[in-house]
C-alpha cells in the first residue's frame, strides 16, 4: 500500500466544481443551492459551532466577473473547501426548433435493439406525439379548416398557443441544450467546442495552481456529460506527466483488481485512491479524485453518444469513451493492463515508467452516480439511471428516493422535501454528502428523518441483475452480473426495488486480498478565520 503523505505535506484546501444541467440557468443559482445543502446544512462540517461559515469571493480562476467562488471555514478534518460553478448556459445561445427536430429524428429512426429498455416507453410515446403534432399541423393548414380532427377555431387557437409556449419555454431552451450538445452536426460543433474548452481551462487551472489536495467534479443532467468530456480531455494531457522511476505498486494492484471477476468494487475504489497518491508521488500533478453524477443521461450513453450499441462498443474499444475500470489490453506476457512501459531519459539516466493510457482517467478517479429510479415515464427520473451497465462495474450506482412527490423529479437531487430540515436530510442528500466525502474523518452520518418508501425502477433489457443492499432498510437480493474482463457491459441491468438509498455491494474476487487503510488522525482544527481570509 502507498505510504500516504502526512497532512502537512498536502494543501489544506479541496475544490468542488459543480456543472449545471440544461435550461436557461442563472449564474450562481445552482452553486448556492448546492453549497447550502452539502455544507451550510451539515453541522458536522463546522467544528466551531454557530452559523455556517461560507464566504463569497471573486472567482479569479475562471476569469468570469459575474461568477463567485464560495469558500468555507476549516472542517473537522482541518480542510477548507472552495466551490466553483462551471457556468456554460451563455455559450448555448441561438437554439432553434430546427436543432431539436434534427436530433429527435436521430433518436426516432433507429433499430429497436438500439433503444435502451428504460427509454422504450418514452420512445414509443415520442413516436405517438410526433404523429399527433404532424396530423395537427396538416389539419390546421387545410384551406377548408380542420378536417381530420374537427377542431373549432377556439381549440385551434388554444392548441397553437400551447405549442408556442412549449417551444419557447421548454423545447428550445431546455431540450435544445441537449439536442445541440449531443448532436455532432456541423452547426453545433462551435458551441460544443467552446463549452469543453472553457471547462477544460477551468479544471487545468485548478490542477496547475497547486492549491488543492483534491478536486471533485460534480455534474447534474447534461452537466454530467460535459464533466465526462472535460475529464477525458484534460486527463489525456496529464497521463504521461511522470518524473523519475517511481513505484508502481498501487498501479499493479489496481490493474490486478480491475481484471478480477466479479469485481470487488470496494477494494477497487480503495485502490483508486492509493493510485492517485502514487501518481503524485511520481511527479504527476493530477489531483482529481472523484466524479459525481446526478440524473445523468450517461445512463443511456450507448444510445446518446453513438447511433448504435455496436458503434458505442467499438468507440470504447478504440479508447474514445473511457470506462471504469479502464479498458485493458493483453501484453506480450499475457497480462491484461491499462498502462504501458515508457522509457524516459538518455544513457545512464534512462528509466522505465508504467504510464496509464489516455482513456484510463477512471484509474485514479472514482465515479459515483446518484439517481432516482424511474417508473411509468413520469415517476422518478427518466433522464437518469444506473450507469454501471454502460460504463463498467467500477461505477458506484446509488438509487435514492425523490424528496416530496415522485413525479418528474429530475431537478430535485439537492432539494429538501417540503417541510423537511436540511440538518436532518433525506436519503438523497445523505447519498450526495457521502459521495463528496468533504471530510474523511468526520462523525457518523445521521439517519434520515424522512421516511423513504420503495420506488420500483422501470423495466430494462436485463441480461443479468446485480445484487444490491438497502442502506437504511437491510438487504435486497438479486442475481449476479456476468462480465468479461476489461469489457464494459452494454445493456441495462434491472435493479431491485430500493427503499431509501440502495447501492450495489462490493463483490469479492477469488484472487483478491483486501487491504484496510489505517485511518488518519484528525487534524486539530485551526482557529476560525475572519471573513477576509
Short mmCIF file of C-alpha atoms in Angstrom, two decimals:
data_model
loop_
_atom_site.label_atom_id
_atom_site.label_comp_id
_atom_site.label_asym_id
_atom_site.label_seq_id
_atom_site.Cartn_x
_atom_site.Cartn_y
_atom_site.Cartn_z
CA UNK A 1 0.00 0.00 0.00
CA UNK A 2 1.17 3.50 -0.79
CA UNK A 3 2.66 5.48 2.07
CA UNK A 4 0.38 8.47 2.13
CA UNK A 5 1.82 11.90 2.63
CA UNK A 6 1.29 13.42 6.01
CA UNK A 7 -1.46 16.00 6.16
CA UNK A 8 1.09 18.77 6.49
CA UNK A 9 2.59 17.88 3.09
CA UNK A 10 -0.68 18.49 1.27
CA UNK A 11 -2.58 21.77 0.80
CA UNK A 12 -5.31 22.29 3.37
CA UNK A 13 -7.90 23.03 0.68
CA UNK A 14 -10.03 20.99 -1.69
CA UNK A 15 -12.07 22.16 -4.68
CA UNK A 16 -15.51 21.17 -5.92
CA UNK A 17 -16.55 22.04 -9.49
CA UNK A 18 -20.32 21.99 -9.98
CA UNK A 19 -21.59 21.77 -13.58
CA UNK A 20 -25.23 22.70 -14.02
CA UNK A 21 -27.71 20.95 -16.29
CA UNK A 22 -29.85 22.03 -19.23
CA UNK A 23 -32.06 25.07 -19.43
CA UNK A 24 -31.59 28.81 -19.11
CA UNK A 25 -29.80 28.61 -15.77
CA UNK A 26 -28.91 31.77 -13.88
CA UNK A 27 -25.28 32.13 -12.88
CA UNK A 28 -24.55 31.01 -9.29
CA UNK A 29 -28.10 29.74 -8.59
CA UNK A 30 -27.06 26.10 -8.89
CA UNK A 31 -23.91 26.59 -6.83
CA UNK A 32 -25.59 28.45 -3.97
CA UNK A 33 -28.32 25.84 -3.63
CA UNK A 34 -25.76 23.04 -3.76
CA UNK A 35 -23.47 24.56 -1.10
CA UNK A 36 -26.43 25.33 1.15
CA UNK A 37 -27.30 21.62 1.29
CA UNK A 38 -23.92 19.87 1.28
CA UNK A 39 -22.08 22.34 3.53
CA UNK A 40 -24.16 25.01 5.26
CA UNK A 41 -26.81 22.49 6.28
CA UNK A 42 -24.29 19.93 7.53
CA UNK A 43 -23.31 20.84 11.09
CA UNK A 44 -20.73 18.04 11.16
CA UNK A 45 -18.55 20.14 8.86
CA UNK A 46 -18.25 23.00 11.35
CA UNK A 47 -16.08 22.36 14.43
CA UNK A 48 -16.70 25.80 15.90
CA UNK A 49 -20.48 25.77 16.16
CA UNK A 50 -22.51 28.84 15.36
CA UNK A 51 -23.81 29.69 11.91
CA UNK A 52 -22.46 28.37 8.61
CA UNK A 53 -19.15 29.96 7.70
CA UNK A 54 -19.17 30.43 3.92
CA UNK A 55 -17.82 33.47 2.10
CA UNK A 56 -18.39 34.62 -1.46
CA UNK A 57 -15.18 35.75 -3.13
CA UNK A 58 -14.29 36.81 -6.67
CA UNK A 59 -13.64 33.84 -8.94
CA UNK A 60 -10.11 34.58 -10.14
CA UNK A 61 -9.70 31.13 -11.69
CA UNK A 62 -12.35 31.18 -14.42
CA UNK A 63 -11.88 34.89 -15.27
CA UNK A 64 -15.66 35.34 -15.23
CA UNK A 65 -16.52 38.52 -13.34
CA UNK A 66 -20.17 37.54 -12.85
CA UNK A 67 -19.17 34.30 -11.07
CA UNK A 68 -18.04 33.92 -7.46
CA UNK A 69 -16.07 31.34 -5.54
CA UNK A 70 -17.78 30.12 -2.38
CA UNK A 71 -15.16 29.25 0.22
CA UNK A 72 -15.65 27.67 3.63
CA UNK A 73 -14.04 27.53 7.01
CA UNK A 74 -11.91 24.55 8.08
CA UNK A 75 -13.93 21.42 8.79
CA UNK A 76 -13.29 18.75 11.43
CA UNK A 77 -10.51 17.38 9.23
CA UNK A 78 -8.75 20.75 9.09
CA UNK A 79 -9.55 21.20 5.39
CA UNK A 80 -11.26 24.12 3.67
CA UNK A 81 -13.40 23.75 0.55
CA UNK A 82 -13.66 26.08 -2.43
CA UNK A 83 -16.81 25.61 -4.53
CA UNK A 84 -16.73 26.68 -8.19
CA UNK A 85 -19.50 26.67 -10.76
CA UNK A 86 -18.68 25.87 -14.36
CA UNK A 87 -21.34 28.02 -15.96
CA UNK A 88 -21.90 27.24 -19.65
CA UNK A 89 -25.51 28.34 -20.39
CA UNK A 90 -24.32 31.57 -22.04
CA UNK A 91 -22.38 29.52 -24.58
CA UNK A 92 -25.52 27.72 -25.79
CA UNK A 93 -27.49 30.56 -27.35
CA UNK A 94 -29.48 30.83 -30.55
CA UNK A 95 -31.14 27.42 -30.29
CA UNK A 96 -33.97 26.93 -32.78
CA UNK A 97 -36.70 24.34 -33.11
CA UNK A 98 -34.87 23.00 -36.19
CA UNK A 99 -31.95 21.93 -33.97
CA UNK A 100 -34.32 19.90 -31.81
CA UNK A 101 -36.12 18.35 -34.77
CA UNK A 102 -32.85 17.14 -36.31
CA UNK A 103 -31.80 15.49 -33.04
CA UNK A 104 -35.21 13.92 -32.40
CA UNK A 105 -35.10 12.36 -35.87
CA UNK A 106 -31.81 10.68 -34.95
CA UNK A 107 -33.42 9.25 -31.81
CA UNK A 108 -36.60 8.10 -33.52
CA UNK A 109 -35.23 6.49 -36.66
CA UNK A 110 -33.16 3.73 -35.13
CA UNK A 111 -33.50 0.00 -34.69
CA UNK A 112 -35.49 -1.16 -31.66
CA UNK A 113 -32.48 -3.13 -30.41
CA UNK A 114 -30.56 0.15 -30.11
CA UNK A 115 -33.12 1.72 -27.77
CA UNK A 116 -32.39 1.24 -24.03
CA UNK A 117 -35.24 -0.59 -22.31
CA UNK A 118 -35.67 2.19 -19.75
CA UNK A 119 -36.36 4.58 -22.64
CA UNK A 120 -38.54 2.24 -24.70
CA UNK A 121 -41.86 3.54 -23.37
CA UNK A 122 -40.69 7.13 -23.85
CA UNK A 123 -39.51 6.24 -27.37
CA UNK A 124 -42.98 4.92 -28.26
CA UNK A 125 -44.63 7.95 -26.64
CA UNK A 126 -42.36 10.24 -28.68
CA UNK A 127 -43.45 8.50 -31.88
CA UNK A 128 -47.11 8.97 -30.94
CA UNK A 129 -46.57 12.62 -30.00
CA UNK A 130 -44.75 13.39 -33.24
CA UNK A 131 -47.54 11.71 -35.18
CA UNK A 132 -50.21 13.79 -33.45
CA UNK A 133 -48.28 17.02 -33.99
CA UNK A 134 -47.82 16.19 -37.67
CA UNK A 135 -51.53 15.44 -38.04
CA UNK A 136 -52.41 18.67 -36.24
CA UNK A 137 -50.16 20.79 -38.45
CA UNK A 138 -51.58 19.23 -41.61
CA UNK A 139 -55.12 19.60 -40.30
CA UNK A 140 -54.72 23.28 -39.49
CA UNK A 141 -53.05 24.08 -42.80
CA UNK A 142 -56.03 22.99 -44.90
CA UNK A 143 -57.94 25.78 -46.61
CA UNK A 144 -61.29 24.37 -45.54
CA UNK A 145 -60.18 24.33 -41.88
CA UNK A 146 -59.83 21.42 -39.52
CA UNK A 147 -60.88 18.32 -41.41
CA UNK A 148 -59.30 15.34 -39.65
CA UNK A 149 -59.68 16.47 -36.05
CA UNK A 150 -62.79 18.62 -36.44
CA UNK A 151 -61.42 21.43 -34.27
CA UNK A 152 -63.31 24.65 -33.73
CA UNK A 153 -61.44 27.98 -34.10
CA UNK A 154 -61.27 28.26 -30.31
CA UNK A 155 -59.48 24.93 -29.92
CA UNK A 156 -57.26 25.71 -32.87
CA UNK A 157 -56.06 28.93 -31.22
CA UNK A 158 -55.68 27.25 -27.83
CA UNK A 159 -53.58 24.37 -29.18
CA UNK A 160 -51.46 26.80 -31.17
CA UNK A 161 -50.81 28.88 -28.04
CA UNK A 162 -49.83 25.77 -26.06
CA UNK A 163 -47.41 24.63 -28.77
CA UNK A 164 -45.89 28.11 -28.94
CA UNK A 165 -45.44 28.14 -25.16
CA UNK A 166 -43.82 24.69 -25.15
CA UNK A 167 -41.45 25.73 -27.90
CA UNK A 168 -40.48 28.96 -26.15
CA UNK A 169 -40.19 27.70 -22.57
CA UNK A 170 -39.25 24.01 -22.83
CA UNK A 171 -38.31 22.70 -26.25
CA UNK A 172 -35.83 25.37 -27.37
CA UNK A 173 -34.22 26.43 -24.04
CA UNK A 174 -34.14 23.03 -22.29
CA UNK A 175 -34.34 20.15 -24.75
CA UNK A 176 -32.45 22.32 -27.22
CA UNK A 177 -29.35 22.30 -24.99
CA UNK A 178 -29.19 18.51 -25.09
CA UNK A 179 -30.01 18.43 -28.79
CA UNK A 180 -27.15 20.74 -29.70
CA UNK A 181 -24.54 19.29 -27.36
CA UNK A 182 -25.27 15.65 -28.18
CA UNK A 183 -25.71 16.10 -31.92
CA UNK A 184 -22.45 16.13 -33.94
CA UNK A 185 -23.99 18.26 -36.70
CA UNK A 186 -21.62 20.95 -38.08
CA UNK A 187 -23.88 23.73 -36.83
CA UNK A 188 -23.33 22.53 -33.22
CA UNK A 189 -19.56 22.00 -33.28
CA UNK A 190 -18.73 25.58 -32.31
CA UNK A 191 -20.87 25.52 -29.16
CA UNK A 192 -19.63 22.08 -28.12
CA UNK A 193 -16.02 23.08 -28.54
CA UNK A 194 -16.46 26.37 -26.67
CA UNK A 195 -18.09 24.62 -23.70
CA UNK A 196 -15.48 21.88 -23.49
CA UNK A 197 -12.57 24.30 -23.95
CA UNK A 198 -13.81 26.61 -21.21
CA UNK A 199 -14.44 23.72 -18.83
CA UNK A 200 -11.05 22.16 -19.55
CA UNK A 201 -9.37 25.51 -18.93
CA UNK A 202 -11.03 25.81 -15.52
CA UNK A 203 -10.01 22.29 -14.48
CA UNK A 204 -6.49 22.76 -15.82
CA UNK A 205 -6.03 25.99 -13.84
CA UNK A 206 -7.21 24.36 -10.62
CA UNK A 207 -4.77 21.48 -11.11
CA UNK A 208 -1.82 23.70 -12.01
CA UNK A 209 -2.27 26.25 -9.23
CA UNK A 210 -1.24 23.63 -6.66
CA UNK A 211 -3.62 24.98 -4.00
CA UNK A 212 -5.78 21.87 -3.71
CA UNK A 213 -5.18 18.43 -2.27
CA UNK A 214 -8.08 17.03 -4.27
CA UNK A 215 -10.62 18.18 -6.84
CA UNK A 216 -14.15 16.80 -7.14
CA UNK A 217 -16.15 17.22 -10.35
CA UNK A 218 -19.94 17.16 -9.91
CA UNK A 219 -22.30 17.11 -12.89
CA UNK A 220 -26.09 17.21 -12.96
CA UNK A 221 -28.08 16.16 -16.02
CA UNK A 222 -26.37 17.35 -19.22
CA UNK A 223 -23.65 18.78 -16.97
CA UNK A 224 -22.56 15.21 -16.21
CA UNK A 225 -21.84 14.57 -19.91
CA UNK A 226 -19.93 17.85 -20.08
CA UNK A 227 -17.96 16.83 -16.99
CA UNK A 228 -17.20 13.44 -18.55
CA UNK A 229 -15.90 15.13 -21.70
CA UNK A 230 -13.79 17.59 -19.72
CA UNK A 231 -12.22 14.83 -17.61
CA UNK A 232 -11.28 12.68 -20.60
CA UNK A 233 -9.85 15.71 -22.46
CA UNK A 234 -7.71 17.01 -19.59
CA UNK A 235 -6.60 13.54 -18.42
CA UNK A 236 -5.12 12.95 -21.88
CA UNK A 237 -2.79 15.89 -21.17
CA UNK A 238 -1.63 14.56 -17.79
CA UNK A 239 -1.48 10.77 -18.08
CA UNK A 240 2.17 10.80 -19.26
CA UNK A 241 3.46 13.52 -16.91
CA UNK A 242 5.69 11.47 -14.64
CA UNK A 243 9.01 12.36 -13.05
CA UNK A 244 11.62 9.74 -12.15
CA UNK A 245 11.45 5.99 -11.70
CA UNK A 246 8.79 5.96 -9.00
CA UNK A 247 6.94 2.97 -7.58
CA UNK A 248 4.07 1.32 -9.44
CA UNK A 249 2.80 -0.95 -6.65
CA UNK A 250 -0.59 0.78 -6.44
CA UNK A 251 -0.99 0.68 -10.22
CA UNK A 252 -0.13 -3.02 -10.32
CA UNK A 253 -2.66 -3.76 -7.58
CA UNK A 254 -5.32 -1.63 -9.30
CA UNK A 255 -4.81 -3.46 -12.59
CA UNK A 256 -5.00 -6.83 -10.87
CA UNK A 257 -8.29 -5.85 -9.22
CA UNK A 258 -9.68 -4.43 -12.46
CA UNK A 259 -9.21 -7.76 -14.19
CA UNK A 260 -10.73 -9.90 -11.44
CA UNK A 261 -14.29 -11.06 -11.96
CA UNK A 262 -16.56 -10.47 -10.23
CA UNK A 263 -15.07 -7.08 -9.45
CA UNK A 264 -14.57 -6.23 -5.78
CA UNK A 265 -15.76 -2.67 -6.16
CA UNK A 266 -14.96 -1.57 -2.62
CA UNK A 267 -11.37 -2.80 -2.92
CA UNK A 268 -11.11 -1.27 -6.39
CA UNK A 269 -12.23 2.16 -5.18
CA UNK A 270 -9.78 1.96 -2.29
CA UNK A 271 -7.01 1.09 -4.75
CA UNK A 272 -8.01 4.05 -6.92
CA UNK A 273 -7.27 6.40 -4.05
CA UNK A 274 -3.92 4.70 -3.44
CA UNK A 275 -3.07 5.08 -7.11
CA UNK A 276 -3.90 8.80 -7.04
CA UNK A 277 -1.37 9.18 -4.22
CA UNK A 278 1.16 7.16 -6.21
CA UNK A 279 0.70 9.39 -9.24
CA UNK A 280 1.51 12.44 -7.14
CA UNK A 281 4.50 10.69 -5.58
CA UNK A 282 5.79 10.12 -9.11
CA UNK A 283 5.55 13.79 -10.01
CA UNK A 284 2.14 13.93 -11.70
CA UNK A 285 0.07 16.99 -10.75
CA UNK A 286 -3.26 15.24 -11.37
CA UNK A 287 -5.42 15.63 -8.24
CA UNK A 288 -8.99 14.93 -9.41
CA UNK A 289 -10.18 12.24 -7.02
CA UNK A 290 -13.92 11.91 -7.70
CA UNK A 291 -16.53 12.31 -10.42
CA UNK A 292 -20.11 12.51 -9.13
CA UNK A 293 -23.07 12.39 -11.49
CA UNK A 294 -26.74 13.02 -10.68
CA UNK A 295 -29.65 12.41 -13.01
CA UNK A 296 -27.13 11.63 -15.71
CA UNK A 297 -28.07 10.89 -19.34
CA UNK A 298 -24.88 8.81 -19.41
CA UNK A 299 -27.14 6.03 -18.12
CA UNK A 300 -28.23 5.89 -21.77
CA UNK A 301 -24.80 6.75 -23.14
CA UNK A 302 -24.77 3.83 -25.55
CA UNK A 303 -27.81 5.40 -27.28
CA UNK A 304 -26.98 9.11 -26.91
CA UNK A 305 -23.25 9.08 -27.71
CA UNK A 306 -23.48 6.75 -30.70
CA UNK A 307 -26.00 5.74 -33.36
CA UNK A 308 -26.00 2.07 -32.36
CA UNK A 309 -24.93 -0.02 -29.37
CA UNK A 310 -22.31 -1.72 -31.54
CA UNK A 311 -20.86 1.64 -32.56
CA UNK A 312 -20.63 2.65 -28.90
CA UNK A 313 -18.77 -0.58 -28.03
CA UNK A 314 -16.42 -0.02 -30.95
CA UNK A 315 -15.58 3.50 -29.79
CA UNK A 316 -14.98 2.20 -26.27
CA UNK A 317 -12.59 -0.37 -27.74
CA UNK A 318 -10.83 2.46 -29.60
CA UNK A 319 -10.43 4.29 -26.24
CA UNK A 320 -12.59 7.19 -27.32
CA UNK A 321 -15.01 6.69 -24.43
CA UNK A 322 -13.31 5.97 -21.06
CA UNK A 323 -14.92 3.28 -18.91
CA UNK A 324 -14.49 2.21 -15.29
CA UNK A 325 -12.37 0.16 -14.80
CA UNK A 326 -10.35 1.35 -17.81
CA UNK A 327 -10.27 -0.88 -20.86
CA UNK A 328 -7.33 -3.28 -20.57
CA UNK A 329 -5.23 -4.90 -23.27
CA UNK A 330 -3.20 -8.09 -23.02
CA UNK A 331 0.57 -7.56 -23.28
CA UNK A 332 3.21 -9.96 -24.63
CA UNK A 333 3.33 -11.76 -21.27
CA UNK A 334 -0.40 -12.42 -21.30
CA UNK A 335 -1.13 -9.81 -18.62
CA UNK A 336 -4.15 -7.53 -19.04
CA UNK A 337 -3.09 -3.92 -18.38
CA UNK A 338 -4.37 -0.40 -18.97
CA UNK A 339 -0.83 1.01 -18.79
CA UNK A 340 2.29 0.71 -20.88
CA UNK A 341 6.03 0.96 -20.17
CA UNK A 342 7.70 4.14 -21.31
CA UNK A 343 11.43 4.89 -21.42
CA UNK A 344 12.47 8.38 -20.31
CA UNK A 345 15.91 9.97 -20.33
CA UNK A 346 19.17 9.07 -22.04
CA UNK A 347 22.19 6.92 -21.24
CA UNK A 348 22.62 6.07 -17.58
CA UNK A 349 19.70 8.33 -16.68
CA UNK A 350 17.25 6.20 -18.64
CA UNK A 351 14.34 4.90 -16.58
CA UNK A 352 11.25 2.89 -17.44
CA UNK A 353 7.90 4.00 -16.07
CA UNK A 354 4.43 2.49 -16.14
CA UNK A 355 2.16 5.05 -17.80
CA UNK A 356 -1.67 4.74 -17.86
CA UNK A 357 -3.16 5.12 -21.32
CA UNK A 358 -5.11 8.21 -22.40
CA UNK A 359 -8.52 6.63 -21.66
CA UNK A 360 -7.60 5.45 -18.15
CA UNK A 361 -8.99 8.51 -16.35
CA UNK A 362 -11.04 6.23 -14.11
CA UNK A 363 -7.91 4.60 -12.78
CA UNK A 364 -7.32 7.40 -10.22
CA UNK A 365 -10.82 8.94 -10.39
CA UNK A 366 -13.71 7.29 -8.51
CA UNK A 367 -17.11 7.54 -10.20
CA UNK A 368 -20.29 7.73 -8.10
CA UNK A 369 -23.69 8.00 -9.78
CA UNK A 370 -26.84 9.04 -7.89
CA UNK A 371 -30.25 8.59 -9.50
CA UNK A 372 -33.98 8.41 -8.85
CA UNK A 373 -35.32 5.12 -10.29
CA UNK A 374 -37.92 5.74 -12.99
CA UNK A 375 -41.32 4.14 -13.42
CA UNK A 376 -44.10 4.84 -15.93
CA UNK A 377 -42.07 7.63 -17.57
CA UNK A 378 -43.13 10.35 -15.11
CA UNK A 379 -42.28 8.76 -11.74
CA UNK A 380 -38.72 9.33 -10.58
CA UNK A 381 -36.21 10.49 -13.17
CA UNK A 382 -36.42 9.26 -16.75
CA UNK A 383 -33.23 11.07 -17.77
CA UNK A 384 -31.01 9.46 -15.12
CA UNK A 385 -30.50 5.83 -14.21
CA UNK A 386 -27.79 3.27 -13.38
CA UNK A 387 -24.54 3.90 -15.26
CA UNK A 388 -22.64 0.73 -14.34
CA UNK A 389 -24.27 -1.39 -17.08
CA UNK A 390 -22.97 1.01 -19.73
CA UNK A 391 -19.64 2.28 -18.36
CA UNK A 392 -18.41 -0.61 -16.24
CA UNK A 393 -18.54 -2.29 -12.85
CA UNK A 394 -16.28 0.27 -11.21
CA UNK A 395 -19.08 2.86 -11.19
CA UNK A 396 -20.87 3.10 -7.84
CA UNK A 397 -24.59 3.43 -8.62
CA UNK A 398 -26.72 4.76 -5.74
CA UNK A 399 -30.51 4.68 -6.11
CA UNK A 400 -32.37 7.12 -3.86
CA UNK A 401 -35.98 8.14 -3.24
CA UNK A 402 -37.02 11.60 -4.52
CA UNK A 403 -37.99 14.19 -1.91
CA UNK A 404 -41.67 15.06 -1.76
CA UNK A 405 -43.75 13.61 -4.59
CA UNK A 406 -42.06 11.23 -7.02
CA UNK A 407 -43.18 12.79 -10.26
CA UNK A 408 -40.73 14.47 -12.66
CA UNK A 409 -38.00 14.50 -10.01
CA UNK A 410 -35.08 15.26 -12.32
CA UNK A 411 -34.29 18.66 -10.78
CA UNK A 412 -34.55 17.66 -7.10
CA UNK A 413 -31.21 15.97 -6.36
CA UNK A 414 -30.25 18.52 -3.71
CA UNK A 415 -33.75 19.75 -2.84
CA UNK A 416 -35.10 19.48 0.70
CA UNK A 417 -38.59 17.94 0.84
CA UNK A 418 -41.44 20.34 1.71
CA UNK A 419 -41.47 20.71 5.47
CA UNK A 420 -38.10 18.99 5.70
CA UNK A 421 -34.98 20.09 7.54
CA UNK A 422 -31.59 20.42 5.85
CA UNK A 423 -29.98 19.43 9.16
CA UNK A 424 -31.87 16.10 9.10
CA UNK A 425 -31.91 15.40 5.37
CA UNK A 426 -33.46 12.71 3.23
CA UNK A 427 -31.67 9.76 1.69
CA UNK A 428 -30.76 11.66 -1.50
CA UNK A 429 -28.90 14.37 0.45
CA UNK A 430 -27.14 11.78 2.61
CA UNK A 431 -26.01 9.94 -0.53
CA UNK A 432 -24.65 13.16 -2.05
CA UNK A 433 -22.72 14.10 1.10
CA UNK A 434 -21.28 10.60 1.35
CA UNK A 435 -20.17 10.69 -2.28
CA UNK A 436 -18.43 14.05 -1.81
CA UNK A 437 -16.57 12.93 1.32
CA UNK A 438 -15.65 16.51 2.15
CA UNK A 439 -14.30 15.30 5.49
CA UNK A 440 -12.95 11.76 5.59
CA UNK A 441 -12.56 11.75 9.39
CA UNK A 442 -16.00 13.01 10.30
CA UNK A 443 -18.70 11.88 12.73
CA UNK A 444 -21.18 9.29 11.53
CA UNK A 445 -23.83 10.47 9.08
CA UNK A 446 -27.17 10.98 10.89
CA UNK A 447 -30.08 8.86 9.80
CA UNK A 448 -32.66 10.46 7.56
CA UNK A 449 -35.69 11.94 9.27
CA UNK A 450 -37.68 11.44 6.07
CA UNK A 451 -39.41 8.10 5.70
CA UNK A 452 -38.44 6.52 2.40
CA UNK A 453 -40.86 4.27 0.58
CA UNK A 454 -39.93 1.73 -2.07
CA UNK A 455 -39.53 3.04 -5.60
CA UNK A 456 -39.59 0.41 -8.28
CA UNK A 457 -37.25 1.15 -11.21
CA UNK A 458 -38.52 0.80 -14.72
CA UNK A 459 -38.02 -2.43 -16.59
CA UNK A 460 -34.88 -2.76 -18.68
CA UNK A 461 -33.10 -5.06 -21.08
CA UNK A 462 -31.53 -7.28 -18.44
CA UNK A 463 -29.02 -9.87 -19.45
CA UNK A 464 -28.37 -10.14 -15.72
CA UNK A 465 -29.23 -8.43 -12.45
CA UNK A 466 -26.75 -7.20 -9.88
CA UNK A 467 -27.31 -7.62 -6.12
CA UNK A 468 -27.92 -4.51 -4.06
CA UNK A 469 -28.05 -3.65 -0.40
CA UNK A 470 -30.53 -1.26 1.09
CA UNK A 471 -28.58 1.29 3.08
CA UNK A 472 -31.25 2.02 5.67
CA UNK A 473 -33.57 -0.96 5.40
CA UNK A 474 -31.44 -4.13 5.13
CA UNK A 475 -30.51 -6.22 2.13
CA UNK A 476 -32.41 -6.86 -1.09
CA UNK A 477 -31.45 -9.87 -3.17
CA UNK A 478 -30.87 -10.08 -6.91
CA UNK A 479 -28.83 -12.12 -9.39
CA UNK A 480 -25.15 -11.88 -10.19
CA UNK A 481 -23.66 -9.98 -13.11
CA UNK A 482 -21.54 -11.77 -15.66
CA UNK A 483 -18.93 -9.65 -17.39
CA UNK A 484 -15.77 -10.28 -19.36
CA UNK A 485 -12.60 -8.69 -18.06
CA UNK A 486 -11.85 -5.27 -19.47
CA UNK A 487 -15.14 -5.04 -21.40
CA UNK A 488 -17.94 -2.69 -20.27
CA UNK A 489 -21.44 -4.09 -20.07
CA UNK A 490 -23.55 -2.58 -22.80
CA UNK A 491 -27.08 -3.44 -21.74
CA UNK A 492 -29.06 -2.06 -18.86
CA UNK A 493 -29.33 -4.05 -15.64
CA UNK A 494 -32.65 -4.45 -13.85
CA UNK A 495 -32.36 -3.03 -10.34
CA UNK A 496 -34.38 -4.32 -7.42
CA UNK A 497 -36.84 -2.01 -5.71
CA UNK A 498 -34.82 0.34 -3.49
CA UNK A 499 -36.01 1.73 -0.21
CA UNK A 500 -34.32 4.99 0.63
CA UNK A 501 -30.78 4.55 -0.63
CA UNK A 502 -29.57 1.44 -2.42
CA UNK A 503 -26.17 0.72 -3.76
CA UNK A 504 -24.53 -2.30 -5.26
CA UNK A 505 -22.19 -4.06 -2.85
CA UNK A 506 -18.55 -4.80 -3.46
CA UNK A 507 -18.06 -8.30 -4.77
CA UNK A 508 -15.01 -10.15 -3.54
CA UNK A 509 -12.90 -11.67 -6.30
CA UNK A 510 -11.37 -15.11 -5.82
CA UNK A 511 -7.78 -13.91 -6.10
CA UNK A 512 -8.14 -10.56 -4.37
CA UNK A 513 -6.70 -9.76 -0.96
CA UNK A 514 -8.42 -6.87 0.72
CA UNK A 515 -6.23 -4.32 2.47
CA UNK A 516 -7.52 -1.86 5.01
CA UNK A 517 -6.23 1.69 5.10
CA UNK A 518 -5.24 2.90 8.53
CA UNK A 519 -7.38 5.90 9.46
CA UNK A 520 -5.69 9.27 9.57
CA UNK A 521 -5.62 11.17 12.80
CA UNK A 522 -7.97 14.14 12.62
CA UNK A 523 -6.08 17.39 12.40
CA UNK A 524 -6.57 19.86 15.16
CA UNK A 525 -8.97 22.47 13.79
CA UNK A 526 -7.44 25.84 13.20
CA UNK A 527 -8.88 28.97 14.71
CA UNK A 528 -11.84 30.21 12.69
CA UNK A 529 -10.64 32.70 10.08
CA UNK A 530 -12.18 36.05 9.55
CA UNK A 531 -14.39 36.78 6.60
CA UNK A 532 -11.43 38.40 4.83
CA UNK A 533 -9.23 35.30 4.94
#
